[in-house]
């Protein structure tokens, strides 16, 4: 029944009036404002324990309204997949995001699953110069219709800040600032630069960043080359570069950084503000702007200078990060520059030992402070409609500091005890955010807090590819290349299956993969055999099962699947996850090893292990809420004639 | 030594006159840009660029010999036509090409005088635009880096005496003896007049860029004369023995979003003044 019809009946019927006064459902009175807090990685079990400790009083208030619910997550429970479920109301078979990375079946080369850059159609080449006649485009690879389109179609304002898996932002009537999935200026998910003259720090290969050796030739000056994005206007697309001059004053334990015409002074142990760096493709005519933050780790005796990944400048964005386009520059004008990359916390710098725990946490709090500024700014301007705000801090910091929560972590004893409260502090900060939302609440406002998944420890790494090779599903012909990425060790003519990404397993299928050998009619049997074998693996060190469930993709996502879809999704047991080596196709010696990376928490396990969290001022009418239900349910709080098709309305048991 | 080195009092009077001229010029631009003070900076920059283009074409039409240029252009057209009509006759083509080169040289000679006349106002406009549209202004609560140059040796760290009014000094002070420079950060505390005093030398910090198109000081020095006129972004200081001779404020560059790209003020000025000059020449039938 439509709301207006119901109100008409209610007005005519005294009995209905009594019912309205006594026990009618809250959804009968549609909210004019809905605040949706998207807190990536908020774990319902941790949340409950902190509420019971009494350190999250605002979450307790919210819990008293609608209860603390476990929110069904996606399979696999990875953020891009889960947030796409939230946005579209459907699973990966519809939105097409199965993992952080997909592979091109013909080449098996991995690519980012959420977006891609398409070069200009027509180019005029003059000598070394290439002048594009049309602009390059960035394409969002997530398919499906966002649920808020039904709201904006009805004239309801929608604003989504740091929205995951929405780079470039959907064109439409909603105001969007893209979040998770937004690359840095080099097109990666975050690539730091570390300048040093300390030979011990200099290594050839560092994923997640580059280490640049520099030298003081006696004039107290280091020339630091900053590598920018590729110059698509020059033949061969060379990297654009800018030189920073760093003048050190060892007596003052401070330095001065000169970049282009800008200078900044920093003491050792200090973070710079955002510095603008302009990369000229064609001097004076075409340039791209980046922003970066320096951190002076050490000046004497050795220079150790960290430069954050170069972020897209929100004031003059080189790529579309907001809708409308000037939304980001307006925010930057009001609040100053801010992190625009999807993964702002530099977890790679911590994993590689470039930043210490302490330094990483400083950076993480800079990110969170910026995010809080943005949240307060937008909350104070929120008048009507739906306001979604996304926080990444819990997710990325729990990834790095789960080791302080779990006694079984191989790093538990070696982590400084003073960081043991870091996760609690972050949850308490999130509680203050909930408190701010509650302060803004009035009779016409509802608040929904949701997370895409929970968390589990990542103590043991499972080398899926090594296991496949040991069990005869893959054939290693170049043992010396085992540790090289991209299946360098493999003979494809005698390999049946391979792992790539965090939860995905692929069959080397003939007609789909290059040099594929498994005929399509043999694939179902092979998958069943793999499922049986994978689910029976036990860890010799602990005697525990490594994999809870190996899901055959076509079983859980019926219907035609795109060629980039995995054939199997691995649901690891609590405490286990695929190794970093597996994600990029290498074959280390051992099948299961201790995880000694500070990245000690994970959610890339079985979805049953890591449900998300749902708190709401609206009580639930249906059990077992799922992320896919949320778009429809949130839309039902407004007066819209047609709800989005995906999911269920969990706020009503008589969903029309 | 006179006449090569005029007496000191005459030098000062020249400096004073140039300083007055610089102030008058800056004031003139302040007035012109007054209507644009609440609009985005691009509007004022575009306006000046268009007016400059028209102004240059007007001066060109007055100073150049339009009849001679017109005749020469016709002749050059004939020479080009001659080349095209006699392609099969190399001797004739070479003769016409030589004549064309001579005509071009003559053309350059014809436009030399107007270009020389235009050059000075062009450089004055250039300096004013550079001072107003190339960098962002200081912002309250946003620290900026100040670098001071001594030129005759840095003072000892303990002798570096910095006093501030209206700005907060943020330590540390980085001293680079290889450059004779000291750098530090300062935080403008208000929009009121602010100053630094280093070793007894008073340095006016200048405006915060709180209105669109205002003159933004990016440095200071104790030199005088023509620099005031052509580089209005440099403030003047009276140097003491212990103070620095010059210095700069580090302010971020500004780019303007035009046709999908981010243009420097130079690109905006050159493109739009040229466009306006071409349109002006067509409308007012000026031969260029």
CSV table of N, CA, C and O in Angstrom, one decimal, chain A residues 19-111:
chain,number,residue,atom,x,y,z
A,19,UNK,N,-5.0,3.4,16.2
A,19,UNK,CA,-3.8,2.6,15.9
A,19,UNK,C,-2.6,3.5,15.7
A,19,UNK,O,-1.5,3.1,16.2
A,20,UNK,N,-2.8,4.6,15.0
A,20,UNK,CA,-1.6,5.5,14.8
A,20,UNK,C,-1.1,6.0,16.2
A,20,UNK,O,0.2,6.1,16.3
A,21,UNK,N,-2.0,6.2,17.1
A,21,UNK,CA,-1.5,6.7,18.4
A,21,UNK,C,-0.9,5.6,19.3
A,21,UNK,O,-0.1,5.9,20.1
A,22,UNK,N,-1.3,4.4,19.0
A,22,UNK,CA,-0.9,3.3,19.9
A,22,UNK,C,0.3,2.5,19.4
A,22,UNK,O,1.3,2.3,20.2
A,23,UNK,N,0.3,2.1,18.3
A,23,UNK,CA,1.4,1.2,17.9
A,23,UNK,C,1.8,1.1,16.5
A,23,UNK,O,2.3,0.1,16.0
A,24,UNK,N,1.6,2.2,15.7
A,24,UNK,CA,1.9,2.1,14.3
A,24,UNK,C,3.4,2.1,14.1
A,24,UNK,O,4.2,2.6,14.9
A,25,UNK,N,3.9,1.6,13.0
A,25,UNK,CA,5.3,1.4,12.7
A,25,UNK,C,5.9,2.8,12.4
A,25,UNK,O,5.3,3.6,11.8
A,26,UNK,N,7.2,2.9,12.7
A,26,UNK,CA,7.8,4.2,12.4
A,26,UNK,C,8.0,4.4,10.9
A,26,UNK,O,8.1,5.6,10.5
A,27,UNK,N,8.0,3.4,10.1
A,27,UNK,CA,8.2,3.6,8.7
A,27,UNK,C,7.0,4.3,8.1
A,27,UNK,O,7.1,4.7,6.9
A,28,UNK,N,5.9,4.3,8.8
A,28,UNK,CA,4.7,5.0,8.3
A,28,UNK,C,4.9,6.5,8.1
A,28,UNK,O,4.2,7.1,7.4
A,29,UNK,N,5.8,7.0,8.8
A,29,UNK,CA,6.1,8.4,8.7
A,29,UNK,C,7.5,8.6,8.1
A,29,UNK,O,8.5,8.5,8.7
A,30,UNK,N,7.5,8.8,6.8
A,30,UNK,CA,8.8,8.8,6.1
A,30,UNK,C,9.7,9.9,6.6
A,30,UNK,O,9.3,11.0,6.8
A,31,UNK,N,11.0,9.5,6.7
A,31,UNK,CA,12.0,10.5,7.1
A,31,UNK,C,12.4,11.4,6.0
A,31,UNK,O,12.4,11.0,4.9
A,32,UNK,N,12.6,12.6,6.4
A,32,UNK,CA,13.0,13.6,5.4
A,32,UNK,C,14.6,13.6,5.3
A,32,UNK,O,15.1,14.1,4.3
A,33,UNK,N,15.2,13.1,6.3
A,33,UNK,CA,16.7,13.0,6.3
A,33,UNK,C,17.1,11.7,6.8
A,33,UNK,O,16.6,11.1,7.8
A,34,UNK,N,18.0,11.1,6.0
A,34,UNK,CA,18.6,9.8,6.4
A,34,UNK,C,20.2,10.0,6.4
A,34,UNK,O,20.7,10.4,5.3
A,35,UNK,N,20.8,9.8,7.5
A,35,UNK,CA,22.3,9.8,7.6
A,35,UNK,C,22.7,8.4,7.5
A,35,UNK,O,22.4,7.6,8.4
A,36,UNK,N,23.6,8.1,6.6
A,36,UNK,CA,24.1,6.7,6.4
A,36,UNK,C,25.6,6.8,6.7
A,36,UNK,O,26.3,7.5,5.9
A,37,UNK,N,26.0,6.2,7.7
A,37,UNK,CA,27.5,6.1,8.0
A,37,UNK,C,28.0,4.8,7.5
A,37,UNK,O,27.6,3.7,8.0
A,38,UNK,N,28.9,4.9,6.6
A,38,UNK,CA,29.5,3.7,6.0
A,38,UNK,C,30.9,3.5,6.7
A,38,UNK,O,31.8,4.3,6.3
A,39,UNK,N,31.0,2.6,7.6
A,39,UNK,CA,32.3,2.5,8.4
A,39,UNK,C,32.9,1.2,7.9
A,39,UNK,O,32.5,0.1,8.4
A,40,UNK,N,33.9,1.3,7.1
A,40,UNK,CA,34.5,0.1,6.5
A,40,UNK,C,35.2,-0.7,7.6
A,40,UNK,O,36.0,-0.2,8.4
A,41,UNK,N,34.8,-2.0,7.6
A,41,UNK,CA,35.5,-2.9,8.5
A,41,UNK,C,35.1,-2.8,10.0
A,41,UNK,O,35.7,-3.4,10.8
A,42,UNK,N,33.9,-2.2,10.3
A,42,UNK,CA,33.5,-2.2,11.7
A,42,UNK,C,33.0,-3.6,12.0
A,42,UNK,O,32.0,-4.1,11.4
A,43,UNK,N,33.6,-4.2,13.0
A,43,UNK,CA,33.3,-5.6,13.3
A,43,UNK,C,32.3,-5.7,14.4
A,43,UNK,O,32.4,-5.0,15.4
A,44,UNK,N,31.2,-6.4,14.2
A,44,UNK,CA,30.1,-6.5,15.2
A,44,UNK,C,30.6,-7.1,16.5
A,44,UNK,O,30.0,-6.7,17.5
A,45,UNK,N,31.5,-8.0,16.5
A,45,UNK,CA,32.0,-8.6,17.7
A,45,UNK,C,32.8,-7.6,18.5
A,45,UNK,O,32.7,-7.5,19.7
A,46,UNK,N,33.7,-6.9,17.8
A,46,UNK,CA,34.6,-5.9,18.5
A,46,UNK,C,33.7,-4.8,19.0
A,46,UNK,O,33.8,-4.3,20.1
A,47,UNK,N,32.7,-4.4,18.2
A,47,UNK,CA,31.8,-3.3,18.6
A,47,UNK,C,31.1,-3.7,19.8
A,47,UNK,O,31.0,-2.9,20.8
A,48,UNK,N,30.5,-4.9,19.9
A,48,UNK,CA,29.8,-5.3,21.0
A,48,UNK,C,30.7,-5.3,22.3
A,48,UNK,O,30.2,-4.8,23.4
A,49,UNK,N,31.9,-5.8,22.1
A,49,UNK,CA,32.8,-5.8,23.3
A,49,UNK,C,33.1,-4.4,23.8
A,49,UNK,O,33.1,-4.1,25.0
A,50,UNK,N,33.3,-3.4,22.8
A,50,UNK,CA,33.6,-2.1,23.3
A,50,UNK,C,32.4,-1.4,23.9
A,50,UNK,O,32.5,-0.6,24.8
A,51,UNK,N,31.2,-1.7,23.3
A,51,UNK,CA,30.0,-1.2,24.0
A,51,UNK,C,29.8,-1.7,25.4
A,51,UNK,O,29.5,-0.9,26.3
A,52,UNK,N,30.1,-3.0,25.6
A,52,UNK,CA,30.0,-3.6,26.9
A,52,UNK,C,31.1,-3.0,27.9
A,52,UNK,O,30.8,-2.9,29.1
A,53,UNK,N,32.2,-2.6,27.3
A,53,UNK,CA,33.2,-1.9,28.1
A,53,UNK,C,32.8,-0.6,28.5
A,53,UNK,O,33.4,0.0,29.4
A,54,UNK,N,31.8,0.0,27.8
A,54,UNK,CA,31.3,1.3,28.1
A,54,UNK,C,32.1,2.5,27.5
A,54,UNK,O,31.9,3.6,27.8
A,55,UNK,N,32.9,2.1,26.5
A,55,UNK,CA,33.7,3.2,25.8
A,55,UNK,C,33.0,3.7,24.6
A,55,UNK,O,33.5,4.6,23.9
A,56,UNK,N,31.8,3.1,24.2
A,56,UNK,CA,31.1,3.6,23.0
A,56,UNK,C,29.6,3.9,23.4
A,56,UNK,O,28.7,3.2,23.0
A,57,UNK,N,29.4,5.0,24.2
A,57,UNK,CA,28.1,5.3,24.7
A,57,UNK,C,27.1,5.6,23.6
A,57,UNK,O,25.9,5.3,23.7
A,58,UNK,N,27.6,6.3,22.5
A,58,UNK,CA,26.7,6.7,21.5
A,58,UNK,C,26.2,5.5,20.6
A,58,UNK,O,25.1,5.4,20.2
A,59,UNK,N,27.2,4.6,20.4
A,59,UNK,CA,26.8,3.3,19.7
A,59,UNK,C,25.7,2.6,20.5
A,59,UNK,O,24.8,2.0,20.0
A,60,UNK,N,25.9,2.6,21.9
A,60,UNK,CA,24.9,2.0,22.7
A,60,UNK,C,23.5,2.6,22.6
A,60,UNK,O,22.5,1.9,22.5
A,61,UNK,N,23.5,3.9,22.4
A,61,UNK,CA,22.2,4.6,22.2
A,61,UNK,C,21.6,4.1,20.9
A,61,UNK,O,20.4,3.8,20.8
A,62,UNK,N,22.4,4.1,19.9
A,62,UNK,CA,21.9,3.6,18.6
A,62,UNK,C,21.4,2.2,18.6
A,62,UNK,O,20.4,1.8,18.0
A,63,UNK,N,22.2,1.4,19.4
A,63,UNK,CA,21.9,0.0,19.5
A,63,UNK,C,20.5,-0.2,20.2
A,63,UNK,O,19.7,-1.1,19.9
A,64,UNK,N,20.2,0.7,21.1
A,64,UNK,CA,19.0,0.6,21.9
A,64,UNK,C,17.8,0.9,21.0
A,64,UNK,O,16.7,0.4,21.3
A,65,UNK,N,18.0,1.6,19.9
A,65,UNK,CA,16.9,1.9,19.0
A,65,UNK,C,16.6,0.7,18.0
A,65,UNK,O,15.4,0.2,18.0
A,66,UNK,N,17.6,0.2,17.3
A,66,UNK,CA,17.3,-0.8,16.3
A,66,UNK,C,18.1,-2.1,16.5
A,66,UNK,O,18.1,-2.9,15.7
A,67,UNK,N,18.8,-2.2,17.6
A,67,UNK,CA,19.6,-3.4,17.9
A,67,UNK,C,20.9,-3.4,17.1
A,67,UNK,O,21.2,-2.6,16.2
A,68,UNK,N,21.8,-4.2,17.6
A,68,UNK,CA,23.1,-4.4,16.9
A,68,UNK,C,23.0,-5.7,16.1
A,68,UNK,O,22.8,-6.8,16.6
A,69,UNK,N,23.1,-5.5,14.8
A,69,UNK,CA,22.8,-6.6,13.9
A,69,UNK,C,24.0,-7.0,13.1
A,69,UNK,O,24.8,-6.1,12.7
A,70,UNK,N,24.2,-8.3,12.9
A,70,UNK,CA,25.2,-8.7,11.9
A,70,UNK,C,24.7,-8.6,10.5
A,70,UNK,O,23.6,-9.0,10.2
A,71,UNK,N,25.4,-7.9,9.7
A,71,UNK,CA,25.0,-7.6,8.3
A,71,UNK,C,25.7,-8.6,7.4
A,71,UNK,O,27.0,-8.6,7.3
A,72,UNK,N,24.9,-9.4,6.7
A,72,UNK,CA,25.5,-10.3,5.7
A,72,UNK,C,26.4,-9.6,4.7
A,72,UNK,O,26.0,-8.6,4.1
A,73,UNK,N,27.6,-10.1,4.5
A,73,UNK,CA,28.5,-9.4,3.6
A,73,UNK,C,28.5,-10.1,2.2
A,73,UNK,O,27.7,-11.0,2.0
A,74,UNK,N,29.4,-9.7,1.4
A,74,UNK,CA,29.5,-10.3,0.0
A,74,UNK,C,30.3,-11.5,0.0
A,74,UNK,O,31.1,-11.8,1.0
A,75,UNK,N,30.3,-12.2,-1.0
A,75,UNK,CA,31.2,-13.4,-1.2
A,75,UNK,C,32.0,-13.2,-2.5
A,75,UNK,O,31.3,-13.2,-3.6
A,76,UNK,N,33.2,-12.9,-2.5
A,76,UNK,CA,34.1,-12.8,-1.4
A,76,UNK,C,33.9,-11.5,-0.6
A,76,UNK,O,33.5,-10.5,-1.2
A,77,UNK,N,34.2,-11.5,0.7
A,77,UNK,CA,34.0,-10.3,1.5
A,77,UNK,C,35.1,-9.3,1.4
A,77,UNK,O,35.8,-9.0,2.3
A,78,UNK,N,35.3,-8.8,0.2
A,78,UNK,CA,36.3,-7.7,-0.1
A,78,UNK,C,35.5,-6.4,-0.3
A,78,UNK,O,34.4,-6.4,-0.8
A,79,UNK,N,36.1,-5.4,0.1
A,79,UNK,CA,35.4,-4.1,0.1
A,79,UNK,C,34.8,-3.7,-1.2
A,79,UNK,O,33.7,-3.3,-1.3
A,80,UNK,N,35.6,-3.8,-2.3
A,80,UNK,CA,35.0,-3.4,-3.6
A,80,UNK,C,33.7,-4.2,-4.0
A,80,UNK,O,32.8,-3.7,-4.5
A,81,UNK,N,33.8,-5.5,-3.6
A,81,UNK,CA,32.6,-6.4,-3.9
A,81,UNK,C,31.5,-6.0,-3.0
A,81,UNK,O,30.3,-5.8,-3.4
A,82,UNK,N,31.8,-5.9,-1.7
A,82,UNK,CA,30.7,-5.6,-0.7
A,82,UNK,C,30.1,-4.2,-0.9
A,82,UNK,O,28.8,-4.1,-0.9
A,83,UNK,N,30.9,-3.2,-1.2
A,83,UNK,CA,30.2,-1.9,-1.4
A,83,UNK,C,29.5,-1.9,-2.7
A,83,UNK,O,28.5,-1.1,-2.9
A,84,UNK,N,29.9,-2.7,-3.7
A,84,UNK,CA,29.1,-2.7,-5.0
A,84,UNK,C,27.8,-3.4,-4.7
A,84,UNK,O,26.8,-3.1,-5.3
A,85,UNK,N,27.8,-4.4,-3.8
A,85,UNK,CA,26.5,-5.1,-3.4
A,85,UNK,C,25.6,-4.0,-2.8
A,85,UNK,O,24.4,-4.0,-3.0
A,86,UNK,N,26.2,-3.2,-1.9
A,86,UNK,CA,25.4,-2.1,-1.3
A,86,UNK,C,24.8,-1.1,-2.3
A,86,UNK,O,23.6,-0.8,-2.2
A,87,UNK,N,25.7,-0.7,-3.2
A,87,UNK,CA,25.3,0.3,-4.1
A,87,UNK,C,24.2,-0.2,-5.1
A,87,UNK,O,23.2,0.5,-5.4
A,88,UNK,N,24.3,-1.4,-5.6
A,88,UNK,CA,23.4,-1.9,-6.6
A,88,UNK,C,22.3,-2.8,-6.1
A,88,UNK,O,21.3,-3.0,-6.8
A,89,UNK,N,22.5,-3.4,-4.9
A,89,UNK,CA,21.5,-4.3,-4.4
A,89,UNK,C,21.6,-5.7,-5.0
A,89,UNK,O,20.8,-6.6,-4.8
A,90,UNK,N,22.7,-5.9,-5.7
A,90,UNK,CA,22.9,-7.2,-6.4
A,90,UNK,C,24.3,-7.7,-6.1
A,90,UNK,O,25.2,-6.9,-5.7
A,91,UNK,N,24.5,-9.0,-6.5
A,91,UNK,CA,25.9,-9.6,-6.3
A,91,UNK,C,26.8,-9.3,-7.5
A,91,UNK,O,26.4,-8.7,-8.4
A,92,UNK,N,28.0,-10.0,-7.4
A,92,UNK,CA,29.0,-9.7,-8.4
A,92,UNK,C,28.5,-10.2,-9.8
A,92,UNK,O,29.0,-9.7,-10.8
A,93,UNK,N,27.6,-11.1,-9.9
A,93,UNK,CA,27.1,-11.6,-11.2
A,93,UNK,C,26.4,-10.4,-11.9
A,93,UNK,O,26.3,-10.4,-13.2
A,94,UNK,N,25.9,-9.4,-11.2
A,94,UNK,CA,25.3,-8.2,-11.8
A,94,UNK,C,26.2,-7.1,-11.9
A,94,UNK,O,26.4,-6.5,-13.0
A,95,UNK,N,26.9,-6.8,-10.8
A,95,UNK,CA,27.8,-5.5,-10.8
A,95,UNK,C,29.2,-5.8,-11.4
A,95,UNK,O,29.9,-4.9,-11.7
A,96,UNK,N,29.5,-7.1,-11.4
A,96,UNK,CA,30.8,-7.5,-12.2
A,96,UNK,C,32.1,-7.3,-11.4
A,96,UNK,O,33.1,-7.3,-12.0
A,97,UNK,N,32.0,-7.0,-10.1
A,97,UNK,CA,33.2,-6.9,-9.3
A,97,UNK,C,33.3,-8.2,-8.4
A,97,UNK,O,32.6,-8.4,-7.5
A,98,UNK,N,34.4,-9.0,-8.7
A,98,UNK,CA,34.6,-10.2,-8.0
A,98,UNK,C,35.8,-10.2,-7.0
A,98,UNK,O,35.9,-11.0,-6.2
A,99,UNK,N,36.6,-9.2,-7.2
A,99,UNK,CA,37.9,-9.2,-6.4
A,99,UNK,C,38.5,-7.8,-6.6
A,99,UNK,O,38.0,-7.0,-7.5
A,100,UNK,N,39.5,-7.5,-5.8
A,100,UNK,CA,40.2,-6.2,-6.0
A,100,UNK,C,40.8,-6.2,-7.4
A,100,UNK,O,40.8,-5.2,-8.1
A,101,UNK,N,41.3,-7.4,-7.8
A,101,UNK,CA,41.9,-7.4,-9.1
A,101,UNK,C,41.3,-8.5,-9.9
A,101,UNK,O,40.9,-9.6,-9.4
A,102,UNK,N,41.1,-8.3,-11.2
A,102,UNK,CA,40.6,-9.2,-12.2
A,102,UNK,C,41.8,-9.6,-13.1
A,102,UNK,O,42.8,-8.9,-13.0
A,103,UNK,N,41.6,-10.5,-13.9
A,103,UNK,CA,42.6,-10.8,-14.9
A,103,UNK,C,42.0,-10.9,-16.3
A,103,UNK,O,40.8,-11.2,-16.5
A,104,UNK,N,42.8,-10.5,-17.3
A,104,UNK,CA,42.4,-10.6,-18.7
A,104,UNK,C,42.6,-12.1,-19.1
A,104,UNK,O,43.7,-12.6,-19.1
A,105,UNK,N,41.5,-12.8,-19.3
A,105,UNK,CA,41.6,-14.3,-19.6
A,105,UNK,C,42.6,-14.6,-20.7
A,105,UNK,O,43.4,-15.6,-20.6
A,106,UNK,N,42.7,-13.8,-21.7
A,106,UNK,CA,43.6,-14.1,-22.8
A,106,UNK,C,45.0,-14.0,-22.5
A,106,UNK,O,45.9,-14.7,-22.9
A,107,UNK,N,45.4,-13.0,-21.6
A,107,UNK,CA,46.8,-12.8,-21.2
A,107,UNK,C,47.1,-13.2,-19.8
A,107,UNK,O,48.3,-13.3,-19.4
A,108,UNK,N,46.1,-13.4,-19.0
A,108,UNK,CA,46.2,-13.6,-17.5
A,108,UNK,C,46.8,-12.4,-16.8
A,108,UNK,O,47.3,-12.6,-15.7
A,109,UNK,N,46.9,-11.3,-17.5
A,109,UNK,CA,47.5,-10.1,-16.8
A,109,UNK,C,46.4,-9.5,-15.9
A,109,UNK,O,45.3,-9.3,-16.3
A,110,UNK,N,46.8,-9.2,-14.7
A,110,UNK,CA,45.9,-8.6,-13.7
A,110,UNK,C,45.6,-7.1,-14.0
A,110,UNK,O,46.5,-6.4,-14.6
A,111,UNK,N,44.4,-6.7,-13.6
A,111,UNK,CA,44.1,-5.2,-13.7
A,111,UNK,C,43.2,-4.9,-12.6
A,111,UNK,O,42.5,-5.8,-12.0
